[in-house]
Tab-separated table of C-alpha atoms and ligand atoms in Angstrom:
chain	number	residue	atom	x	y	z
A	31	MET	CA	12.085	-35.756	-32.652
A	32	ASP	CA	14.663	-36.448	-30.043
A	33	LEU	CA	18.030	-37.481	-31.078
A	34	MET	CA	18.620	-39.128	-28.407
A	35	GLU	CA	15.818	-41.522	-28.871
A	36	ILE	CA	17.572	-42.827	-31.836
A	37	ASP	CA	18.974	-46.199	-31.512
A	38	ASP	CA	22.504	-45.898	-32.615
A	39	ASP	CA	22.551	-48.971	-34.890
A	40	MET	CA	19.915	-47.513	-36.843
A	41	TYR	CA	21.321	-44.365	-37.146
A	42	ILE	CA	24.596	-45.826	-38.672
A	43	ASP	CA	22.548	-48.050	-41.016
A	44	ARG	CA	20.781	-44.999	-42.282
A	45	HIS	CA	23.629	-42.945	-42.201
A	46	LEU	CA	26.048	-45.385	-44.356
A	47	SER	CA	23.290	-46.653	-46.550
A	48	MET	CA	22.476	-42.960	-47.269
A	49	GLU	CA	26.129	-42.211	-47.808
A	50	GLY	CA	26.492	-45.458	-49.813
A	51	LEU	CA	29.084	-46.709	-48.570
A	52	ILE	CA	27.586	-50.476	-47.941
A	53	PRO	CA	24.955	-52.240	-49.185
A	54	LYS	CA	22.455	-52.331	-46.704
A	55	VAL	CA	22.992	-55.301	-44.291
A	56	ASP	CA	21.847	-56.708	-41.109
A	57	PHE	CA	25.116	-55.723	-38.761
A	58	GLN	CA	23.229	-57.161	-35.866
A	59	ARG	CA	23.148	-60.656	-36.768
A	60	ARG	CA	26.376	-60.449	-38.844
A	61	LYS	CA	28.780	-59.204	-36.075
A	62	GLN	CA	31.853	-60.033	-37.552
A	63	PRO	CA	31.569	-59.886	-41.321
A	64	SER	CA	35.169	-59.119	-42.505
A	65	ARG	CA	36.296	-62.740	-41.152
A	66	CYS	CA	33.234	-64.576	-42.579
A	67	VAL	CA	34.170	-62.889	-46.028
A	68	SER	CA	37.395	-63.953	-45.311
A	69	VAL	CA	36.940	-67.582	-44.624
A	70	CYS	CA	34.318	-67.749	-47.312
A	71	LEU	CA	36.813	-66.596	-49.962
A	72	GLY	CA	39.727	-68.838	-48.792
A	73	LEU	CA	37.154	-71.809	-49.031
A	74	LEU	CA	36.281	-71.137	-52.279
A	75	CYS	CA	39.491	-70.848	-53.653
A	76	ALA	CA	40.779	-73.849	-51.721
A	77	VAL	CA	38.223	-75.817	-53.774
A	78	LEU	CA	38.607	-74.319	-57.000
A	79	LEU	CA	42.382	-75.255	-56.754
A	80	ALA	CA	42.133	-78.399	-55.330
A	81	GLY	CA	40.089	-78.932	-58.432
A	82	ASN	CA	42.771	-77.834	-60.726
A	83	ILE	CA	45.125	-79.274	-59.187
A	84	GLY	CA	43.660	-82.771	-59.027
A	85	GLN	CA	42.514	-82.818	-62.720
A	86	LEU	CA	46.040	-81.960	-63.687
A	87	ILE	CA	47.437	-84.735	-61.420
A	88	ASN	CA	45.293	-86.892	-62.797
A	89	TYR	CA	45.867	-86.063	-66.059
A	90	GLU	CA	49.415	-86.242	-65.865
A	91	ILE	CA	50.121	-89.315	-63.922
A	92	PHE	CA	46.958	-91.636	-65.705
A	93	SER	CA	47.341	-90.304	-68.954
A	94	HIS	CA	51.164	-89.746	-69.351
A	95	PRO	CA	52.669	-91.172	-66.631
A	96	ALA	CA	56.304	-91.269	-67.864
A	97	SER	CA	56.058	-87.951	-69.185
A	98	GLY	CA	57.711	-84.742	-67.962
A	99	ASP	CA	56.060	-82.653	-70.817
A	100	PRO	CA	52.079	-83.333	-71.758
A	101	MET	CA	52.409	-81.147	-75.048
A	102	GLN	CA	55.295	-83.577	-76.558
A	103	SER	CA	54.251	-85.142	-79.642
A	104	GLY	CA	56.374	-88.380	-78.561
A	105	TYR	CA	53.719	-89.714	-76.597
A	106	VAL	CA	51.017	-89.056	-79.312
A	107	GLN	CA	53.665	-91.273	-81.773
A	108	ASP	CA	53.668	-93.910	-78.842
A	109	ARG	CA	50.067	-94.934	-79.416
A	110	PRO	CA	47.714	-96.666	-81.258
A	111	GLN	CA	45.621	-94.375	-84.372
A	112	SER	CA	41.922	-94.311	-82.660
A	113	SER	CA	43.873	-93.832	-79.489
A	114	ASP	CA	46.057	-91.524	-80.555
A	115	ASN	CA	43.264	-89.543	-82.503
A	116	ASN	CA	41.251	-89.883	-78.682
A	117	SER	CA	43.916	-88.705	-77.026
A	118	ALA	CA	44.846	-85.878	-79.139
A	119	ALA	CA	41.277	-85.155	-78.874
A	120	GLU	CA	41.103	-85.387	-75.206
A	121	ARG	CA	44.590	-83.342	-74.927
A	122	LYS	CA	43.112	-80.712	-77.080
A	123	GLN	CA	39.938	-80.475	-74.628
A	124	LEU	CA	42.234	-81.045	-71.600
A	125	GLU	CA	44.377	-78.149	-72.684
A	126	THR	CA	40.984	-76.121	-73.387
A	127	ARG	CA	40.234	-76.911	-69.606
A	128	LEU	CA	43.542	-76.167	-68.565
A	129	THR	CA	43.322	-72.690	-70.316
A	130	ASN	CA	39.981	-71.973	-69.346
A	131	LEU	CA	40.823	-73.406	-65.709
A	132	THR	CA	43.880	-70.912	-65.759
A	133	THR	CA	41.925	-68.139	-66.917
A	134	GLU	CA	38.990	-68.829	-64.167
A	135	LYS	CA	41.864	-69.581	-61.629
A	136	ASP	CA	43.301	-65.593	-62.624
A	137	GLN	CA	39.815	-64.330	-62.745
A	138	LEU	CA	39.229	-65.707	-59.357
A	139	HIS	CA	42.717	-64.555	-58.522
A	140	GLN	CA	41.857	-61.539	-59.665
A	141	SER	CA	38.163	-61.485	-57.876
A	142	TYR	CA	40.077	-62.746	-54.873
A	143	ASP	CA	42.018	-59.902	-54.652
A	144	SER	CA	39.034	-57.229	-55.222
A	145	VAL	CA	37.147	-59.058	-52.718
A	146	THR	CA	40.275	-59.082	-50.138
A	147	ALA	CA	40.574	-55.341	-51.258
A	148	GLU	CA	36.524	-54.917	-50.485
A	149	ARG	CA	37.317	-56.806	-47.171
A	150	ASP	CA	39.990	-54.536	-46.307
A	151	GLU	CA	37.880	-51.432	-47.379
A	152	LEU	CA	34.974	-52.959	-45.692
A	153	LYS	CA	37.324	-53.657	-42.688
A	154	VAL	CA	38.490	-50.268	-42.469
A	155	SER	CA	34.892	-48.752	-43.153
A	156	PHE	CA	33.260	-51.376	-40.047
A	157	ASN	CA	36.180	-49.941	-37.850
A	158	LYS	CA	35.670	-46.504	-38.652
A	159	VAL	CA	31.561	-47.159	-38.459
A	160	GLY	CA	32.494	-48.882	-34.812
A	161	ASN	CA	34.218	-45.554	-33.907
A	162	GLU	CA	31.660	-43.929	-35.000
A	163	ARG	CA	29.039	-45.887	-33.151
A	164	ASP	CA	31.351	-45.558	-30.196
A	165	MET	CA	31.307	-42.152	-30.681
A	166	LEU	CA	27.737	-41.584	-31.179
A	167	ARG	CA	27.477	-43.947	-28.200
A	168	ALA	CA	29.860	-41.646	-25.901
A	169	SER	CA	27.813	-38.568	-27.053
A	170	LYS	CA	24.741	-40.392	-26.441
A	171	GLU	CA	25.751	-41.347	-22.896
A	172	GLN	CA	26.861	-37.924	-22.640
A	173	ARG	CA	24.140	-36.101	-24.118
A	174	GLN	CA	21.603	-38.385	-22.107
A	175	SER	CA	23.786	-37.542	-18.972
A	176	ASN	CA	23.805	-33.906	-19.834
A	177	TYR	CA	19.834	-34.474	-20.723
A	178	SER	CA	19.367	-35.594	-16.974
A	179	ASP	CA	21.943	-32.984	-15.747
A	180	LEU	CA	19.871	-30.098	-17.461
A	181	GLN	CA	16.316	-31.634	-16.364
A	182	ARG	CA	17.812	-31.556	-13.230
A	183	GLU	CA	19.212	-28.164	-13.473
A	184	LYS	CA	15.696	-27.138	-15.026
A	185	GLU	CA	13.601	-28.555	-12.148
A	186	GLU	CA	16.531	-26.659	-9.870
A	187	LEU	CA	15.811	-23.480	-11.579
A	188	GLN	CA	12.241	-24.137	-11.432
A	189	THR	CA	12.181	-24.701	-7.919
A	190	GLU	CA	14.465	-21.726	-7.783
A	191	PHE	CA	11.972	-19.541	-9.971
A	192	SER	CA	9.063	-20.597	-7.995
A	193	ALA	CA	10.403	-19.608	-4.858
A	194	LEU	CA	11.845	-16.384	-6.162
A	195	ARG	CA	8.170	-15.980	-7.807
A	196	ALA	CA	6.709	-16.455	-4.082
A	197	ASN	CA	9.721	-14.264	-3.130
A	198	ARG	CA	8.329	-11.480	-5.578
A	199	ASP	CA	4.964	-11.595	-4.376
A	200	GLN	CA	5.531	-11.293	-1.073
A	201	LEU	CA	8.123	-8.339	-1.867
A	202	GLN	CA	5.378	-7.167	-3.767
A	203	SER	CA	2.873	-7.405	-1.509
A	204	THR	CA	4.776	-5.929	1.611
A	205	TYR	CA	5.797	-3.127	-0.966
A	206	THR	CA	2.624	-2.296	-1.436
A	207	SER	CA	1.530	-2.124	2.226
A	208	LEU	CA	5.072	-0.378	2.747
A	209	LYS	CA	3.821	2.494	0.307
A	210	THR	CA	-0.004	2.721	1.901
A	211	ASN	CA	2.079	2.878	5.182
A	212	HIS	CA	4.551	5.426	3.639
A	213	ASP	CA	1.425	7.770	2.384
A	214	GLN	CA	-0.195	7.428	5.413
A	215	MET	CA	2.753	8.631	7.293
A	216	GLN	CA	3.489	11.029	4.260
A	217	LEU	CA	0.191	12.513	5.273
A	218	SER	CA	0.398	12.461	8.699
A	219	TYR	CA	3.658	13.900	8.692
A	220	SER	CA	2.611	16.784	6.152
A	221	SER	CA	-0.462	17.060	8.883
A	222	VAL	CA	1.664	17.162	11.601
A	223	THR	CA	4.175	19.585	9.931
A	224	ALA	CA	1.405	22.377	8.990
A	225	GLU	CA	0.024	21.738	12.891
A	226	ARG	CA	3.300	21.663	14.085
A	227	ASP	CA	3.926	24.819	11.871
A	228	GLU	CA	0.331	26.352	13.514
A	229	PHE	CA	1.770	25.345	16.838
A	230	LYS	CA	5.004	26.928	16.612
A	231	ALA	CA	3.326	30.230	15.352
A	232	SER	CA	0.799	30.081	18.054
A	233	PHE	CA	3.759	29.314	20.446
A	234	ASN	CA	5.661	32.507	18.943
A	235	ASN	CA	2.207	34.076	19.629
A	236	LEU	CA	2.187	33.155	23.106
A	237	GLN	CA	5.582	33.892	23.675
A	238	THR	CA	5.274	37.126	22.749
A	239	GLU	CA	2.179	37.783	24.618
A	240	LYS	CA	3.715	36.023	27.737
A	241	ASP	CA	6.846	38.570	27.407
A	242	GLN	CA	4.093	41.241	27.217
A	243	LEU	CA	2.456	39.702	30.039
A	244	GLN	CA	5.482	39.586	31.873
A	245	ARG	CA	6.197	42.991	31.128
A	246	GLU	CA	2.987	44.160	32.523
A	247	HIS	CA	3.041	42.124	35.385
A	248	SER	CA	6.301	43.475	36.669
A	249	GLN	CA	4.735	46.818	35.891
A	250	LEU	CA	1.776	46.103	37.640
A	251	GLU	CA	3.786	44.440	40.607
A	252	THR	CA	5.499	47.796	40.629
A	253	ASN	CA	2.093	49.653	40.043
A	254	HIS	CA	0.563	47.428	42.692
A	255	SER	CA	3.118	47.958	45.299
A	256	VAL	CA	2.556	51.580	44.510
A	257	LEU	CA	-0.989	51.319	45.031
A	258	ARG	CA	-0.636	49.269	48.152
A	259	ARG	CA	1.520	52.281	49.715
A	260	GLU	CA	-0.594	55.048	48.583
A	261	LYS	CA	-3.724	52.916	50.053
A	262	GLY	CA	-1.903	52.392	52.787
A	263	GLU	CA	-1.464	56.429	53.237
A	264	LEU	CA	-5.265	57.055	52.114
A	265	GLN	CA	-6.307	54.282	54.960
A	266	LYS	CA	-4.261	56.322	57.406
A	267	LYS	CA	-5.813	59.251	56.194
A	268	ILE	CA	-9.567	57.551	56.233
A	269	ASP	CA	-9.322	56.379	59.489
A	270	LYS	CA	-7.812	60.000	60.864
A	271	ILE	CA	-11.148	61.439	59.203
A	272	ARG	CA	-12.821	59.224	60.609
A	273	ALA	CA	-11.862	60.048	63.936
A	274	ARG	CA	-12.419	63.515	63.700
A	275	PRO	CA	-15.529	64.622	64.997
A	276	CYS	CA	-18.051	66.634	63.164
A	277	GLN	CA	-18.602	70.336	63.979
A	278	THR	CA	-21.686	70.932	66.196
A	279	GLY	CA	-24.753	70.313	64.994
A	280	TRP	CA	-23.480	67.754	62.229
A	281	SER	CA	-23.807	63.934	62.606
A	282	LYS	CA	-20.825	61.593	61.785
A	283	PHE	CA	-21.547	58.236	59.386
A	284	ASP	CA	-18.256	56.760	58.465
A	285	ILE	CA	-16.340	59.327	57.151
A	286	SER	CA	-18.854	62.238	56.495
A	287	CYS	CA	-20.829	64.523	58.547
A	288	TYR	CA	-24.458	65.120	57.547
A	289	PHE	CA	-26.695	67.930	58.579
A	290	VAL	CA	-30.538	67.754	58.597
A	291	SER	CA	-32.005	71.516	58.194
A	292	SER	CA	-34.637	72.941	60.188
A	293	VAL	CA	-35.665	75.561	57.755
A	294	SER	CA	-37.333	74.910	54.522
A	295	LYS	CA	-36.275	76.016	50.782
A	296	ASN	CA	-36.487	75.105	47.150
A	297	TRP	CA	-34.282	72.394	45.651
A	298	THR	CA	-31.795	75.070	44.009
A	299	SER	CA	-31.338	77.344	47.324
A	300	SER	CA	-30.795	74.011	49.680
A	301	ARG	CA	-28.023	73.022	47.552
A	302	GLN	CA	-26.535	76.585	47.950
A	303	GLU	CA	-26.702	76.317	51.849
A	304	CYS	CA	-25.051	73.364	51.813
A	305	ILE	CA	-22.172	74.520	49.609
A	306	GLU	CA	-21.699	77.654	52.077
A	307	GLU	CA	-21.508	74.949	54.448
A	308	GLY	CA	-18.167	73.693	52.246
A	309	ALA	CA	-20.651	70.599	51.528
A	310	ASP	CA	-23.289	69.663	48.842
A	311	LEU	CA	-26.675	68.175	49.146
A	312	VAL	CA	-26.648	64.311	50.345
A	313	VAL	CA	-25.526	61.303	47.643
A	314	ILE	CA	-26.590	58.338	49.067
A	315	ASP	CA	-24.865	55.144	47.847
A	316	SER	CA	-25.432	52.324	50.228
A	317	LEU	CA	-27.936	50.757	52.254
A	318	GLU	CA	-26.183	51.585	55.729
A	319	GLU	CA	-26.080	55.193	54.315
A	320	GLN	CA	-29.927	55.042	53.920
A	321	GLU	CA	-30.595	53.409	57.157
A	322	PHE	CA	-28.721	56.100	58.765
A	323	LEU	CA	-30.303	59.078	57.135
A	324	ASN	CA	-33.830	57.603	57.949
A	325	MET	CA	-32.825	57.555	61.728
A	326	LEU	CA	-31.709	60.979	61.620
A	327	MET	CA	-34.510	62.460	60.079
A	328	PRO	CA	-37.495	63.676	62.003
A	329	LYS	CA	-40.759	61.245	61.747
A	330	SER	CA	-42.443	61.470	58.431
A	331	GLN	CA	-40.098	64.371	57.243
A	332	ASN	CA	-39.613	65.367	53.463
A	333	ALA	CA	-36.172	66.471	52.745
A	334	TRP	CA	-34.208	67.604	49.418
A	335	ILE	CA	-31.272	65.422	48.268
A	336	GLY	CA	-28.735	65.617	45.951
A	337	LEU	CA	-30.613	64.276	43.077
A	338	THR	CA	-31.682	65.390	39.729
A	339	ASP	CA	-32.358	64.562	36.027
A	340	SER	CA	-33.054	68.215	35.304
A	341	LEU	CA	-29.999	67.613	32.905
A	342	GLN	CA	-31.705	64.800	30.713
A	343	GLU	CA	-35.405	64.263	31.889
A	344	GLY	CA	-35.769	60.425	32.963
A	345	THR	CA	-31.599	60.454	33.776
A	346	TRP	CA	-31.309	60.755	37.647
A	347	MET	CA	-27.636	61.826	38.865
A	348	TRP	CA	-26.144	62.819	41.876
A	349	VAL	CA	-25.003	66.206	42.065
A	350	ASP	CA	-21.138	65.059	42.386
A	351	GLY	CA	-22.178	63.586	38.905
A	352	SER	CA	-22.025	60.260	39.892
A	353	ASN	CA	-24.518	57.906	38.550
A	354	VAL	CA	-27.494	56.418	40.655
A	355	THR	CA	-26.562	52.657	41.685
A	356	THR	CA	-28.103	51.514	45.071
A	357	GLN	CA	-32.068	53.086	44.359
A	358	PHE	CA	-34.730	53.263	47.098
A	359	TRP	CA	-37.535	54.792	45.195
A	360	GLN	CA	-40.769	54.690	46.074
A	361	PRO	CA	-43.093	52.249	44.328
A	362	GLY	CA	-44.316	53.905	41.176
A	363	GLN	CA	-41.595	56.505	40.943
A	364	PRO	CA	-40.113	58.676	39.627
A	365	ASN	CA	-42.999	59.433	37.684
A	366	SER	CA	-42.365	63.056	36.809
A	367	TYR	CA	-45.479	64.357	37.681
A	368	ASN	CA	-47.182	66.966	35.706
A	369	GLY	CA	-43.814	66.949	33.339
A	370	ASN	CA	-42.282	69.223	36.198
A	371	GLN	CA	-40.442	66.903	38.667
A	372	ASP	CA	-36.711	67.160	38.656
A	373	CYS	CA	-35.305	66.972	41.916
A	374	GLY	CA	-35.388	64.154	44.410
A	375	GLU	CA	-36.267	63.960	47.766
A	376	ASN	CA	-35.952	61.689	50.751
A	377	VAL	CA	-39.077	60.260	52.864
A	378	GLN	CA	-38.558	59.541	56.635
A	379	LYS	CA	-40.601	55.946	57.259
A	380	THR	CA	-40.679	53.988	60.189
A	381	PRO	CA	-40.689	51.197	60.139
A	382	GLY	CA	-38.121	50.756	56.925
A	383	VAL	CA	-34.978	52.656	55.627
A	384	GLY	CA	-36.982	55.588	54.096
A	385	GLN	CA	-38.058	56.377	50.489
A	386	TRP	CA	-37.521	58.324	47.376
A	387	ASN	CA	-39.764	60.475	45.264
A	388	ASP	CA	-39.330	63.103	42.569
A	389	ASP	CA	-41.115	66.295	43.463
A	390	GLY	CA	-40.663	70.164	41.634
A	391	CYS	CA	-37.447	71.515	42.222
A	392	PHE	CA	-39.428	75.165	43.262
A	393	ALA	CA	-41.093	73.028	46.518
A	394	VAL	CA	-39.742	74.218	49.499
A	395	GLN	CA	-39.186	71.947	52.427
A	396	ASN	CA	-35.745	70.711	54.510
A	397	TRP	CA	-32.681	69.652	53.196
A	398	ILE	CA	-29.869	67.226	54.084
A	399	CYS	CA	-26.089	68.659	53.455
A	400	GLU	CA	-23.125	65.993	53.382
A	401	LYS	CA	-19.568	66.977	53.741
B	1336	NAG	C1	41.971	-90.457	-86.765
B	1336	NAG	O1	42.031	-88.991	-87.333
B	1336	NAG	C2	42.240	-88.808	-88.854
B	1336	NAG	C3	42.261	-87.427	-88.520
B	1336	NAG	O2	41.705	-86.759	-87.815
B	1336	NAG	C4	41.419	-89.586	-89.336
B	1336	NAG	O3	41.578	-89.449	-90.547
B	1336	NAG	C5	41.351	-91.053	-88.863
B	1336	NAG	O4	40.050	-92.286	-89.082
B	1336	NAG	C6	40.967	-91.229	-87.613
B	1336	NAG	N1	40.908	-92.743	-87.216
B	1336	NAG	C7	40.310	-93.428	-86.203
B	1336	NAG	C8	40.318	-94.593	-86.035
B	1336	NAG	O5	39.370	-93.058	-85.855
B	1337	NAG	C1	36.319	-73.343	-72.183
B	1337	NAG	O1	36.035	-71.882	-72.053
B	1337	NAG	C2	35.148	-71.483	-73.086
B	1337	NAG	C3	34.754	-70.260	-73.043
B	1337	NAG	O2	35.011	-69.395	-72.254
B	1337	NAG	C4	33.882	-72.675	-73.234
B	1337	NAG	O3	33.026	-72.466	-74.298
B	1337	NAG	C5	34.505	-73.774	-73.648
B	1337	NAG	O4	33.231	-74.747	-73.663
B	1337	NAG	C6	35.589	-74.258	-71.961
B	1337	NAG	N1	35.644	-75.590	-72.832
B	1337	NAG	C7	36.216	-76.806	-71.735
B	1337	NAG	C8	36.790	-77.720	-72.135
B	1337	NAG	O5	35.328	-76.414	-70.705
B	1338	NAG	C1	27.712	-32.001	-22.640
B	1338	NAG	O1	28.212	-30.941	-21.532
B	1338	NAG	C2	29.708	-30.458	-21.905
B	1338	NAG	C3	29.645	-29.723	-20.819
B	1338	NAG	O2	28.998	-29.324	-19.964
B	1338	NAG	C4	30.070	-30.380	-23.102
B	1338	NAG	O3	31.329	-29.839	-23.313
B	1338	NAG	C5	29.522	-31.152	-24.204
B	1338	NAG	O4	29.648	-30.695	-25.260
B	1338	NAG	C6	27.595	-31.595	-24.029
B	1338	NAG	N1	27.403	-32.614	-24.835
B	1338	NAG	C7	26.559	-32.810	-25.323
B	1338	NAG	C8	26.284	-33.917	-26.091
B	1338	NAG	O5	25.437	-31.663	-25.525
B	1339	NAG	C1	1.522	51.629	36.151
B	1339	NAG	O1	1.274	52.747	36.300
B	1339	NAG	C2	1.969	53.338	35.263
B	1339	NAG	C3	1.860	55.291	36.037
B	1339	NAG	O2	1.250	54.977	37.117
B	1339	NAG	C4	1.072	53.689	34.196
B	1339	NAG	O3	1.629	54.475	33.219
B	1339	NAG	C5	0.888	51.983	33.567
B	1339	NAG	O4	-0.119	52.163	32.486
B	1339	NAG	C6	0.623	51.224	35.040
B	1339	NAG	N1	0.763	49.952	34.002
B	1339	NAG	C7	-0.521	49.050	34.128
B	1339	NAG	C8	0.015	47.817	33.761
B	1339	NAG	O5	-1.688	49.510	34.949
B	1340	NAG	C1	-23.293	56.392	34.040
B	1340	NAG	O1	-24.269	55.403	33.374
B	1340	NAG	C2	-23.905	55.651	32.119
B	1340	NAG	C3	-25.093	54.888	31.418
B	1340	NAG	O2	-25.801	53.763	32.051
B	1340	NAG	C4	-22.714	55.741	31.348
B	1340	NAG	O3	-22.600	55.707	30.172
B	1340	NAG	C5	-21.911	56.568	32.482
B	1340	NAG	O4	-20.316	55.980	31.915
B	1340	NAG	C6	-21.934	56.235	34.028
B	1340	NAG	N1	-21.317	56.855	34.794
B	1340	NAG	C7	-20.460	56.666	35.557
B	1340	NAG	C8	-19.228	58.107	36.198
B	1340	NAG	O5	-20.166	55.506	36.282
B	1341	NAG	C1	-35.680	79.311	44.253
B	1341	NAG	O1	-35.731	80.566	45.385
B	1341	NAG	C2	-35.036	81.405	45.263
B	1341	NAG	C3	-34.854	82.866	46.639
B	1341	NAG	O2	-36.211	82.678	46.916
B	1341	NAG	C4	-35.645	81.907	43.603
B	1341	NAG	O3	-34.859	82.955	43.712
B	1341	NAG	C5	-35.288	80.863	42.960
B	1341	NAG	O4	-36.110	81.491	41.963
B	1341	NAG	C6	-36.372	79.574	43.128
B	1341	NAG	N1	-36.249	78.702	42.024
B	1341	NAG	C7	-36.848	77.772	41.763
B	1341	NAG	C8	-36.469	76.832	40.610
B	1341	NAG	O5	-38.299	77.970	42.132
């Protein structure tokens, strides 16, 4: 139960009656109890005193008008016997009453004093209670004000708290997204780092290769210029050779001189004849050369050329050891007829450029030398 909800007066009533300070009285209806008590007591005393004093006066004036002392025996003797008897009885009665009244007066005095003391006590305790009430009222107001202050503060704190919570939630979500972002960035950073390392490695490789290539390039450049110079020299020599005429009976084509024999011999002897002339059996490596030989040979003539597969059956080679590149074999040739055809011959054809055939090396026929 909230203390501030308690009514001050209720609180005081309960508090004081519990402590036994005052009897349970309704202070609301008796706003000034001390004054009322004193007035009542005063009135009571006045009435009582007035009664006593009146009786005394009445006795003294009407019963003993000339006497100063009502107890004096002189008065009784002055009166007739019956009257004296009556008077004495009355006097005794009055004396008793006076004594009683005096006693009562003293008692009243006493009770007045005690009531006055009580009143003063009550006054003091009333003042105390009033002070307490005022203090309680002040403290209640203070509490009320404190309460509303606290309420306001509580509401402000609540608002602040809600704002803080919203802020915190926002921060939390921001933090979460930042963390996700961070993780992704970390991931991509790692992959980028890995890629970068790879790139670095391959870059270094490329750099090394580049340096190597640069070195080779400069060497090639050197070699190239050397070769160009050599080529120029060779070209000059070739030109010189090309310009040089062949000996009598030989025909010129490009840089070579050719001789077609008028006699016939087997392939081995034919080649021997050529070698003796400082030449060898012809090596044909272009269509132009084939055309030239076809023109040089008598019509439909067969003539040995420097072609043989005697070293390895089926692998035809020129006498200078070079492979056969441009080929002019007759259709279906070479067929190694009877397994004994290891030497090549050229057959003159018109029209055409002529055709090759394989024949037995022992066969006797014309030949063509080249030097
Ligand atoms: C008065 O009192 C005396 C004694 O008390 C008594 O003897 C007497 O008779 C009384 N007289 C009258 C008139 O009553
Ligand atoms: C006086 O007081 C006593 C006791 O207090 C009482 O019995 C008696 O009747 C009184 N007398 C008169 C005359 O009031
Ligand atoms: C009210 O608040 C003041 C200070 O804020 C404090 O000193 C006082 O004791 C409080 N009173 C009550 C009744 O809570
Ligand atoms: C350049 O020529 C030299 C000697 O002629 C040779 O040893 C070298 O390998 C050549 N360099 C290249 C890159 O071909
Ligand atoms: C000739 O050809 C063979 C294989 O067809 C090859 O191994 C060889 O090197 C070649 N020779 C020349 C001089 O070109
Ligand atoms: C080629 O002829 C020569 C001389 O006539 C002879 O000695 C040689 O054995 C012949 N060779 C072939 C393969 O027929």
